[in-house]
Coordinates of N, CA and C in Angstrom, one line a residue:
M10 N -0.8 -9.8 -15.3 CA 0.0 -9.4 -14.2 C -1.1 -8.7 -13.2
A11 N -0.9 -8.7 -12.0 CA -1.7 -8.2 -11.0 C -1.8 -6.6 -11.1
S12 N -2.8 -6.0 -10.8 CA -3.0 -4.6 -10.8 C -2.0 -4.0 -9.6
A13 N -1.3 -2.9 -10.0 CA -0.5 -2.3 -9.3 C -1.3 -1.5 -8.2
I14 N -0.7 -1.3 -6.9 CA -1.3 -0.4 -5.9 C -0.5 0.8 -5.9
I15 N -1.1 1.9 -6.2 CA -0.5 3.2 -6.1 C -1.0 4.0 -4.9
V16 N 0.0 4.2 -4.0 CA -0.3 4.7 -2.7 C 0.1 6.1 -2.4
F17 N -0.9 7.0 -2.0 CA -0.6 8.4 -1.7 C -0.4 8.4 -0.1
S18 N 0.7 8.7 0.3 CA 1.0 8.7 1.7 C 1.5 9.8 2.3
H19 N 1.0 10.4 3.4 CA 1.6 11.3 4.3 C 2.7 10.8 5.2
V20 N 2.7 9.6 5.5 CA 3.7 8.8 6.2 C 5.0 8.5 5.4
R21 N 6.2 9.0 5.7 CA 7.4 8.6 5.2 C 7.6 7.2 5.4
W22 N 8.1 6.5 4.3 CA 8.3 5.0 4.4 C 9.4 4.6 5.5
D23 N 10.5 5.4 5.5 CA 11.5 5.2 6.4 C 11.4 5.9 7.8
L24 N 10.2 6.4 8.0 CA 10.2 7.0 9.5 C 10.1 5.9 10.5
A25 N 9.3 4.8 10.2 CA 9.2 3.7 11.3 C 8.5 2.5 10.5
F26 N 8.9 1.4 10.6 CA 8.2 0.2 10.0 C 7.1 -0.1 10.8
Q27 N 5.8 0.4 10.4 CA 4.7 0.3 11.3 C 3.5 -0.2 10.5
R28 N 2.4 -0.1 10.7 CA 1.1 -0.7 10.0 C 1.2 -0.7 8.6
L29 N 1.4 0.6 8.0 CA 1.3 0.8 6.7 C 2.3 0.0 5.9
Q30 N 3.5 0.1 6.4 CA 4.7 -0.8 5.8 C 4.4 -2.2 5.8
H31 N 3.9 -2.7 6.9 CA 3.6 -4.1 7.0 C 2.5 -4.5 6.0
L32 N 1.5 -3.7 5.9 CA 0.4 -4.1 4.9 C 0.9 -4.1 3.5
L33 N 1.6 -3.0 3.0 CA 2.1 -2.9 1.8 C 3.1 -3.9 1.4
S34 N 4.0 -4.2 2.4 CA 5.0 -5.2 2.1 C 4.5 -6.6 1.8
R35 N 3.5 -6.9 2.5 CA 2.7 -8.2 2.3 C 2.0 -8.2 1.1
L36 N 1.3 -7.0 0.7 CA 0.5 -7.0 -0.6 C 1.5 -7.0 -1.8
A37 N 2.8 -6.6 -1.5 CA 3.7 -6.7 -2.7 C 4.1 -7.9 -3.1
A38 N 3.8 -9.0 -2.4 CA 3.9 -10.4 -2.7 C 3.0 -10.9 -4.0
R39 N 1.9 -10.1 -4.1 CA 0.9 -10.3 -5.3 C 0.7 -9.1 -6.1
H40 N 0.9 -8.0 -5.7 CA 0.8 -6.6 -6.5 C 1.9 -5.9 -6.5
P41 N 2.4 -5.3 -7.5 CA 3.3 -4.2 -7.4 C 2.8 -3.1 -6.7
V42 N 3.7 -2.5 -5.7 CA 3.2 -1.3 -4.8 C 4.1 -0.2 -5.1
V43 N 3.4 0.9 -5.5 CA 4.1 2.2 -5.7 C 3.6 3.3 -4.7
V44 N 4.6 3.8 -3.8 CA 4.2 4.6 -2.7 C 4.7 6.1 -3.2
I45 N 3.6 7.0 -3.3 CA 4.1 8.4 -3.7 C 4.0 9.1 -2.4
E46 N 5.0 9.6 -1.7 CA 5.1 10.4 -0.5 C 4.8 11.9 -0.8
E47 N 4.7 12.4 0.3 CA 4.5 14.0 0.2 C 5.7 14.5 -0.4
P48 N 5.7 15.7 -1.1 CA 6.9 16.3 -1.8 C 7.7 16.9 -0.7
L49 N 9.1 16.9 -1.2 CA 10.1 17.6 -0.5 C 10.6 18.8 -1.2
F50 N 11.0 19.7 -0.5 CA 11.3 21.0 -1.2 C 12.7 21.1 -1.8
D51 N 12.8 21.5 -3.0 CA 14.0 21.6 -3.7 C 14.0 22.8 -4.6
E52 N 14.6 23.9 -4.1 CA 14.7 25.2 -4.9 C 15.2 25.2 -6.3
A53 N 16.2 24.1 -6.5 CA 16.9 24.2 -7.8 C 16.3 23.4 -8.9
R54 N 15.6 22.3 -8.5 CA 15.0 21.6 -9.6 C 13.8 20.6 -9.3
T55 N 13.1 20.2 -10.2 CA 11.9 19.3 -9.9 C 12.2 17.9 -10.5
F56 N 12.2 16.8 -9.6 CA 12.4 15.5 -10.0 C 11.7 14.5 -8.9
L57 N 11.7 13.3 -9.5 CA 11.1 12.2 -8.7 C 12.2 11.3 -8.3
H58 N 12.6 11.1 -7.0 CA 13.5 10.2 -6.6 C 12.9 9.0 -6.3
T59 N 13.3 7.8 -6.5 CA 12.9 6.5 -6.3 C 13.9 5.6 -5.5
C60 N 13.2 4.6 -4.9 CA 14.1 3.6 -4.2 C 13.1 2.5 -4.0
M61 N 13.7 1.3 -3.7 CA 13.0 0.1 -3.4 C 13.5 -0.4 -2.1
P62 N 12.8 -0.1 -1.0 CA 13.2 -0.5 0.4 C 13.0 -2.0 0.6
V63 N 11.9 -2.6 0.0 CA 11.6 -4.0 0.2 C 11.3 -4.5 -1.1
P64 N 11.4 -5.8 -1.3 CA 10.9 -6.4 -2.7 C 9.6 -5.9 -3.1
G65 N 9.3 -5.5 -4.2 CA 7.9 -5.2 -4.8 C 7.4 -3.8 -4.4
V66 N 8.0 -3.1 -3.6 CA 7.6 -1.8 -3.2 C 8.7 -0.8 -3.7
L67 N 8.0 0.3 -4.6 CA 8.8 1.3 -5.2 C 8.3 2.4 -4.4
V68 N 9.1 3.2 -3.8 CA 8.9 4.5 -3.1 C 9.4 5.6 -4.0
C69 N 8.4 6.5 -4.2 CA 8.6 7.8 -5.0 C 8.6 9.0 -4.1
Q70 N 9.6 9.8 -4.1 CA 9.7 11.0 -3.3 C 9.8 12.2 -4.3
P71 N 8.6 13.0 -4.5 CA 8.6 14.2 -5.4 C 9.6 15.2 -4.8
H72 N 10.3 16.0 -5.5 CA 11.0 17.1 -5.1 C 10.4 18.1 -6.0
T73 N 10.1 19.3 -5.4 CA 9.4 20.4 -6.1 C 10.0 21.7 -5.4
P74 N 9.8 22.9 -6.3 CA 10.3 24.2 -5.7 C 9.1 24.9 -4.9
V75 N 8.2 24.1 -4.5 CA 7.1 24.6 -3.6 C 7.3 24.4 -2.2
A76 N 7.2 25.5 -1.3 CA 7.6 25.3 0.1 C 6.5 24.8 0.8
H77 N 5.3 24.9 0.3 CA 4.1 24.5 1.1 C 4.2 22.9 1.4
P78 N 3.9 22.5 2.6 CA 4.2 21.1 2.8 C 3.0 20.3 2.5
G79 N 3.1 18.9 2.3 CA 2.2 18.0 2.1 C 1.7 18.1 0.6
F80 N 0.3 17.6 0.6 CA -0.3 17.7 -0.9 C -1.0 19.0 -1.2
H81 N -0.3 20.0 -1.0 CA -1.0 21.3 -1.0 C -1.3 21.6 -2.3
D82 N -2.3 22.5 -2.6 CA -2.9 22.9 -3.7 C -1.6 23.4 -4.7
E83 N -0.8 24.2 -4.1 CA 0.4 24.7 -5.0 C 1.3 23.5 -5.5
Q84 N 1.2 22.4 -4.9 CA 2.0 21.3 -5.4 C 1.4 20.5 -6.5
L85 N 0.1 20.7 -6.7 CA -0.5 19.8 -7.7 C -0.1 19.9 -9.0
P86 N 0.3 21.1 -9.6 CA 0.6 21.1 -11.0 C 1.9 20.2 -11.2
Y87 N 2.8 20.2 -10.3 CA 4.1 19.3 -10.3 C 3.7 18.0 -10.1
L88 N 2.7 17.7 -9.1 CA 2.6 16.4 -8.8 C 1.7 15.6 -10.0
R89 N 0.9 16.3 -10.7 CA 0.1 15.8 -11.6 C 0.9 15.1 -12.7
N90 N 2.1 16.0 -13.2 CA 2.9 15.4 -14.1 C 3.7 14.0 -13.7
M91 N 4.0 14.1 -12.3 CA 4.8 13.0 -11.8 C 3.9 11.7 -11.8
V92 N 2.5 11.9 -11.4 CA 1.6 10.8 -11.3 C 1.4 10.3 -12.6
Q93 N 1.3 11.1 -13.6 CA 1.1 10.7 -15.0 C 2.2 9.7 -15.5
Q94 N 3.5 10.1 -15.2 CA 4.6 9.2 -15.5 C 4.6 8.0 -14.8
V95 N 4.2 7.9 -13.5 CA 4.1 6.6 -12.7 C 2.9 5.8 -13.3
V96 N 1.8 6.4 -13.6 CA 0.5 5.5 -14.1 C 0.9 5.0 -15.5
A97 N 1.8 5.7 -16.2 CA 2.1 5.2 -17.5 C 2.7 3.8 -17.5
D98 N 3.5 3.6 -16.4 CA 4.2 2.3 -16.2 C 3.3 1.3 -15.7
Y99 N 2.1 1.6 -15.1 CA 1.2 0.7 -14.4 C -0.1 1.0 -14.9
P100 N -0.6 0.6 -16.1 CA -1.8 0.9 -16.7 C -3.0 0.2 -15.9
D101 N -2.7 -0.8 -15.3 CA -3.7 -1.5 -14.4 C -3.4 -1.2 -13.0
H102 N -4.3 -0.4 -12.3 CA -3.8 0.1 -10.9 C -4.9 0.3 -10.0
I103 N -4.5 0.2 -8.8 CA -5.5 0.6 -7.6 C -5.0 1.8 -7.0
A104 N -6.0 2.7 -6.7 CA -5.6 3.9 -6.1 C -5.9 3.8 -4.5
W105 N -4.7 4.1 -3.7 CA -4.9 3.9 -2.3 C -4.5 5.1 -1.6
F106 N -5.4 5.8 -0.9 CA -5.3 7.1 -0.3 C -5.1 6.9 1.1
C107 N -3.9 7.4 1.8 CA -3.7 7.4 3.2 C -4.0 8.8 3.8
T108 N -4.1 9.8 2.7 CA -4.6 11.2 3.2 C -5.4 11.7 2.2
P109 N -6.7 12.3 2.6 CA -7.5 12.8 1.4 C -7.0 14.1 0.7
M110 N -5.9 14.7 1.3 CA -5.3 15.9 0.6 C -5.0 15.5 -0.7
A111 N -4.5 14.2 -1.0 CA -4.1 13.7 -2.4 C -5.2 13.5 -3.4
L112 N -6.4 13.5 -2.9 CA -7.5 13.1 -3.8 C -7.5 13.6 -5.1
P113 N -7.3 15.1 -5.4 CA -7.2 15.7 -6.7 C -6.4 15.0 -7.7
L114 N -5.4 14.2 -7.2 CA -4.6 13.4 -8.2 C -5.1 12.2 -8.6
L115 N -6.4 12.0 -8.3 CA -7.1 10.8 -8.7 C -7.5 11.1 -10.2
Q116 N -7.6 12.3 -10.5 CA -7.9 12.8 -11.9 C -6.9 12.2 -12.9
E117 N -5.6 12.0 -12.5 CA -4.7 11.4 -13.4 C -4.6 10.1 -13.6
M118 N -5.6 9.4 -13.0 CA -5.7 7.9 -13.0 C -6.9 7.3 -13.7
Q119 N -6.8 6.1 -14.0 CA -8.0 5.3 -14.3 C -8.0 4.1 -13.5
A120 N -8.2 4.3 -12.1 CA -8.1 3.4 -11.1 C -9.3 2.4 -11.3
E121 N -8.9 1.0 -11.1 CA -9.9 0.0 -11.0 C -10.7 0.0 -9.6
L122 N -10.1 0.5 -8.6 CA -10.6 0.5 -7.2 C -9.9 1.6 -6.6
V123 N -10.7 2.2 -5.7 CA -10.3 3.4 -4.8 C -10.3 2.9 -3.3
V124 N -9.2 2.9 -2.6 CA -9.1 2.6 -1.2 C -8.8 3.8 -0.4
Y125 N -9.7 4.1 0.6 CA -9.3 5.0 1.7 C -8.7 4.3 2.9
D126 N -7.4 4.4 3.2 CA -6.9 3.8 4.4 C -6.9 4.9 5.5
C127 N -7.8 4.9 6.4 CA -7.9 5.9 7.2 C -7.1 5.6 8.7
I128 N -6.0 6.2 8.6 CA -4.9 5.8 9.6 C -5.0 6.6 10.9
E129 N -5.6 7.8 10.8 CA -5.6 8.7 12.1 C -6.7 9.8 11.8
H130 N -7.0 10.4 12.8 CA -7.9 11.6 12.7 C -7.0 12.8 12.3
L131 N -6.9 12.8 11.0 CA -6.1 14.0 10.5 C -6.7 15.3 10.6
A132 N -8.0 15.3 10.5 CA -8.8 16.5 10.5 C -8.7 17.2 12.0
A133 N -8.3 16.3 12.9 CA -8.3 16.7 14.3 C -7.0 17.4 14.8
A134 N -6.0 17.4 13.8 CA -4.7 17.9 14.2 C -4.9 19.5 14.1
S135 N -4.1 20.2 14.9 CA -4.0 21.6 15.0 C -3.5 22.3 13.7
H136 N -2.7 21.6 12.9 CA -2.1 22.0 11.8 C -2.9 21.6 10.5
A137 N -4.1 20.9 10.7 CA -4.7 20.4 9.5 C -5.0 21.5 8.5
P138 N -4.9 21.1 7.2 CA -5.2 22.1 6.1 C -6.8 22.2 6.1
K139 N -7.1 23.4 5.8 CA -8.5 23.8 5.7 C -9.5 23.1 4.9
Q140 N -8.9 22.5 3.8 CA -9.5 21.6 2.8 C -9.7 20.2 3.2
L141 N -9.2 19.9 4.3 CA -8.9 18.4 4.6 C -10.4 17.8 4.9
A142 N -11.3 18.3 5.6 CA -12.5 17.9 5.8 C -13.4 17.6 4.6
Q143 N -13.2 18.8 3.9 CA -14.0 18.7 2.6 C -13.5 17.5 1.8
R144 N -12.3 17.3 1.7 CA -11.6 16.4 0.7 C -11.8 14.9 1.3
E145 N -12.0 14.8 2.7 CA -12.3 13.5 3.2 C -13.7 13.1 2.9
S146 N -14.6 14.1 3.0 CA -16.0 13.8 2.6 C -16.1 13.5 1.1
A147 N -15.4 14.0 0.3 CA -15.4 13.6 -1.1 C -14.7 12.3 -1.4
L148 N -13.6 11.9 -0.7 CA -13.0 10.7 -0.7 C -14.0 9.5 -0.2
L149 N -14.7 9.7 0.8 CA -15.6 8.9 1.4 C -16.7 8.5 0.4
R150 N -17.0 9.5 -0.4 CA -18.2 9.3 -1.5 C -17.5 8.6 -2.7
T151 N -16.2 8.7 -2.9 CA -15.5 8.1 -4.0 C -15.0 6.6 -3.9
A152 N -14.7 6.4 -2.6 CA -13.8 5.1 -2.4 C -14.9 4.0 -2.4
D153 N -14.3 3.0 -2.9 CA -14.9 1.6 -2.9 C -14.9 0.9 -1.6
I154 N -13.7 1.2 -1.0 CA -13.6 0.3 0.3 C -12.9 1.3 1.3
V155 N -13.2 1.2 2.6 CA -12.4 2.1 3.5 C -11.8 1.1 4.6
L156 N -10.5 1.4 4.9 CA -9.9 0.6 6.0 C -9.7 1.6 7.2
A157 N -9.9 1.1 8.3 CA -9.9 2.0 9.6 C -8.7 1.4 10.5
A158 N -8.0 2.2 10.9 CA -6.7 1.7 11.8 C -7.1 1.6 13.2
S159 N -8.3 2.1 13.8 CA -8.6 2.1 15.2 C -10.0 1.9 15.3
P160 N -10.5 1.4 16.6 CA -11.9 1.2 16.8 C -12.6 2.5 16.5
G161 N -12.1 3.5 17.1 CA -12.8 4.9 17.0 C -12.9 5.3 15.6
L162 N -12.0 5.0 14.7 CA -12.0 5.4 13.4 C -13.0 4.6 12.7
H163 N -13.1 3.3 13.0 CA -14.0 2.4 12.4 C -15.4 2.7 12.7
R164 N -15.7 3.1 13.9 CA -17.1 3.4 14.3 C -17.6 4.7 13.5
S165 N -16.7 5.6 13.5 CA -17.1 6.9 12.8 C -17.3 6.8 11.4
R166 N -16.4 6.0 10.7 CA -16.7 5.8 9.2 C -17.6 4.9 8.9
C167 N -17.9 3.9 9.8 CA -19.3 3.1 9.4 C -20.3 3.9 9.4
E168 N -20.6 5.2 10.0 CA -21.7 5.9 9.8 C -21.7 6.7 8.5
L169 N -20.4 6.7 7.8 CA -20.3 7.5 6.7 C -20.1 6.6 5.3
H170 N -19.8 5.4 5.4 CA -19.6 4.6 4.3 C -20.0 3.2 4.4
P171 N -20.6 2.5 3.4 CA -21.2 1.2 3.6 C -20.1 0.1 3.6
N172 N -18.9 0.3 3.3 CA -18.0 -0.9 3.2 C -16.6 -0.4 3.9
V173 N -16.8 -0.5 5.3 CA -15.6 -0.2 6.1 C -15.3 -1.4 6.8
H174 N -13.8 -1.4 7.0 CA -13.2 -2.7 7.6 C -12.2 -2.3 8.5
Y175 N -12.2 -2.8 9.6 CA -11.3 -2.6 10.7 C -10.0 -3.4 10.5
V176 N -8.9 -2.6 10.2 CA -7.5 -3.3 10.0 C -6.4 -2.6 11.0
P177 N -6.4 -3.1 12.1 CA -5.6 -2.6 13.2 C -4.2 -2.7 13.0
A178 N -3.3 -1.9 13.7 CA -1.9 -2.1 14.0 C -1.8 -3.3 14.7
S179 N -0.7 -3.9 14.6 CA -0.4 -5.2 15.4 C 1.1 -5.4 15.7
V180 N 1.6 -6.5 16.0 CA 2.9 -6.7 16.4 C 3.7 -7.7 15.5
D181 N 4.8 -7.4 15.2 CA 5.6 -8.3 14.3 C 6.1 -9.4 15.3
A182 N 5.4 -10.4 15.5 CA 5.8 -11.5 16.6 C 7.2 -12.1 16.3
R183 N 7.5 -12.4 15.1 CA 8.8 -13.0 14.6 C 9.9 -12.1 15.0
H184 N 9.7 -10.8 14.7 CA 10.7 -9.8 15.0 C 11.0 -9.6 16.4
F185 N 10.0 -9.5 17.3 CA 10.1 -9.3 18.7 C 10.5 -10.4 19.5
L186 N 10.3 -11.6 19.0 CA 10.6 -12.9 19.6 C 12.2 -13.0 19.8
R187 N 12.9 -12.1 19.0 CA 14.4 -12.1 19.2 C 14.9 -11.4 20.5
S188 N 13.9 -10.7 21.2 CA 14.3 -10.0 22.5 C 14.2 -11.1 23.6
L189 N 13.7 -12.2 23.4 CA 13.8 -13.3 24.5 C 15.2 -13.8 24.8
D190 N 16.1 -13.6 23.7 CA 17.5 -13.9 23.9 C 18.2 -12.7 24.5
R191 N 18.5 -12.8 25.8 CA 18.8 -11.7 26.6 C 20.2 -11.2 26.1
A192 N 20.9 -12.0 25.3 CA 22.3 -11.7 24.7 C 22.2 -10.8 23.5
N193 N 20.9 -10.9 23.0 CA 20.7 -10.1 21.7 C 20.4 -8.5 22.0
S194 N 21.3 -8.0 22.4 CA 21.3 -6.5 22.9 C 21.8 -5.6 21.9
H195 N 21.2 -4.3 21.6 CA 21.6 -3.4 20.7 C 23.0 -2.8 21.3
P196 N 24.1 -2.6 20.4 CA 25.3 -2.0 20.9 C 25.1 -0.6 21.5
A197 N 24.1 0.1 21.2 CA 23.9 1.3 21.8 C 23.3 1.4 23.3
H198 N 22.8 0.2 23.8 CA 22.4 0.0 24.9 C 23.4 -0.6 25.8
K199 N 24.7 -1.0 25.6 CA 25.6 -1.9 26.4 C 26.0 -1.1 27.5
D200 N 26.0 0.3 27.6 CA 26.5 1.0 28.7 C 25.4 1.7 29.5
I201 N 24.1 1.3 29.2 CA 22.8 1.6 30.0 C 22.7 0.7 31.1
P202 N 22.7 1.0 32.3 CA 22.5 0.0 33.4 C 20.9 -0.3 33.5
G203 N 20.7 -1.4 34.1 CA 19.2 -1.9 34.4 C 18.8 -1.3 35.8
P204 N 17.5 -1.3 35.9 CA 16.4 -1.8 35.0 C 16.1 -0.9 34.0
R205 N 15.8 -1.3 32.7 CA 15.6 -0.6 31.7 C 14.2 -0.8 31.3
L206 N 13.4 0.5 31.1 CA 12.0 0.5 30.4 C 12.1 0.9 29.0
G207 N 11.6 0.0 28.1 CA 11.7 0.5 26.7 C 10.4 0.8 25.9
Y208 N 10.4 1.7 25.1 CA 9.3 1.8 24.3 C 9.8 1.9 22.8
F209 N 9.1 1.1 21.9 CA 9.6 1.1 20.4 C 8.3 1.5 19.7
G210 N 8.3 2.5 19.1 CA 7.3 3.0 18.2 C 7.6 4.4 17.6
V211 N 6.7 5.2 17.0 CA 6.7 6.4 16.6 C 6.8 7.4 17.6
L212 N 7.9 8.4 17.7 CA 8.1 9.5 18.5 C 7.6 10.7 17.9
D213 N 6.5 11.2 18.3 CA 5.9 12.5 17.8 C 5.1 13.2 18.9
E214 N 4.3 14.2 18.4 CA 3.7 15.1 19.4 C 2.7 14.4 20.2
R215 N 2.4 13.2 19.9 CA 1.2 12.6 20.6 C 1.8 11.9 21.9
I216 N 3.2 11.9 22.1 CA 3.7 11.4 23.2 C 3.8 12.4 24.3
D217 N 3.4 12.0 25.6 CA 3.4 12.9 26.7 C 4.8 12.9 27.2
M218 N 5.8 13.7 26.8 CA 6.9 13.8 27.3 C 7.1 14.3 28.8
D219 N 6.2 15.1 29.2 CA 6.2 15.5 30.6 C 5.9 14.5 31.5
L220 N 5.0 13.5 31.1 CA 4.7 12.4 32.0 C 5.8 11.5 32.0
I221 N 6.5 11.4 31.0 CA 7.8 10.4 31.0 C 8.8 11.2 31.9
A222 N 9.0 12.4 31.9 CA 9.8 13.1 32.5 C 9.5 12.9 34.1
R223 N 8.4 13.0 34.5 CA 7.8 12.8 36.0 C 8.1 11.4 36.4
L224 N 7.9 10.4 35.4 CA 8.2 9.1 35.7 C 9.8 8.8 36.0
A225 N 10.6 9.5 35.2 CA 12.0 9.4 35.4 C 12.4 10.0 36.8
D226 N 11.8 11.2 37.1 CA 12.2 11.9 38.2 C 11.7 11.1 39.4
A227 N 10.5 10.3 39.5 CA 10.0 9.6 40.5 C 10.7 8.3 40.7
H228 N 11.4 8.0 39.8 CA 12.0 6.6 39.9 C 13.6 6.8 39.2
A229 N 14.4 7.3 39.9 CA 15.7 7.7 39.4 C 16.5 6.4 39.0
Q230 N 16.2 5.2 39.7 CA 16.9 4.0 39.4 C 16.4 3.4 38.0
W231 N 15.4 3.8 37.5 CA 15.0 3.2 36.2 C 15.6 4.0 35.0
Q232 N 16.0 3.3 33.9 CA 16.6 3.8 32.7 C 15.4 3.7 31.6
I233 N 14.8 4.8 31.2 CA 13.8 4.8 30.1 C 14.5 5.1 28.7
V234 N 14.3 4.0 27.9 CA 14.8 4.0 26.5 C 13.7 4.2 25.6
L235 N 13.7 5.1 24.7 CA 12.7 5.3 23.7 C 13.3 5.2 22.3
A236 N 12.7 4.2 21.5 CA 13.5 4.1 20.0 C 12.2 4.1 19.1

C-alpha cells in the first residue's frame, strides 16, 4: 500500500476548494490523504471529528478545551494524543506541513519524508505567533522537499533550502468551462441585473474592500458579485 500523506493545515478544507484541495485530491488517487486541521474549541469534551469530503481524503478536526487558536503550544498535549491515534492507522506515512506551527507534532511520527508546503507569508501577518519564524527555520532544516505557491515564496525559499519547487495555484478549466453556457446560471443570481462583474476566490483581509466600494460607486450600473 502507498504511504499515507498526513497533512497539518491551517486552511479549513471546506473554506474554499483551492490549490491545497486540488493537490491533495489528485494525490489521493495514489496515496491515502489525512488532513489534520487546526483545533476547534469545545469546552465540554475532547474528540476528533472526521469526514471524507472527497474519495481518499480523510479530514480530521480536533476539538479541545483550549481557547488559543491554531497549533498553539497549549494545544499540543491534546494534539499529540490525536496524532498518535492517526499514525497508528497509517504506519507508512509522509508528513506534509502547511504551517510551521505544527512542527512539534512531527515527534509523534516516523515519517518517511517531510514536505513543507509554503502557501503564504505567514510570518508577515499581523497576528502571526511569535514562534512562527523560529519554527519555519526549523522546518526548513528538517524538510526533504519544499513547495512554494508563488514566485516570491519560491525565490525566498530557494535561498534557504536546496530542494524547492514552484507549485502555483491554477484554474480548474473543466469546472469553469461550464460558465460558457449562459443558461448555466446560479439561482442566487437570477434577480441580479447585468452587467455583472464576478470574483470567485477566497474572501479575507487581503481583499481591498474600499477599492471595490469605490468601483461600485463610480459605476452604479455594474453589479459586483463576490463568491
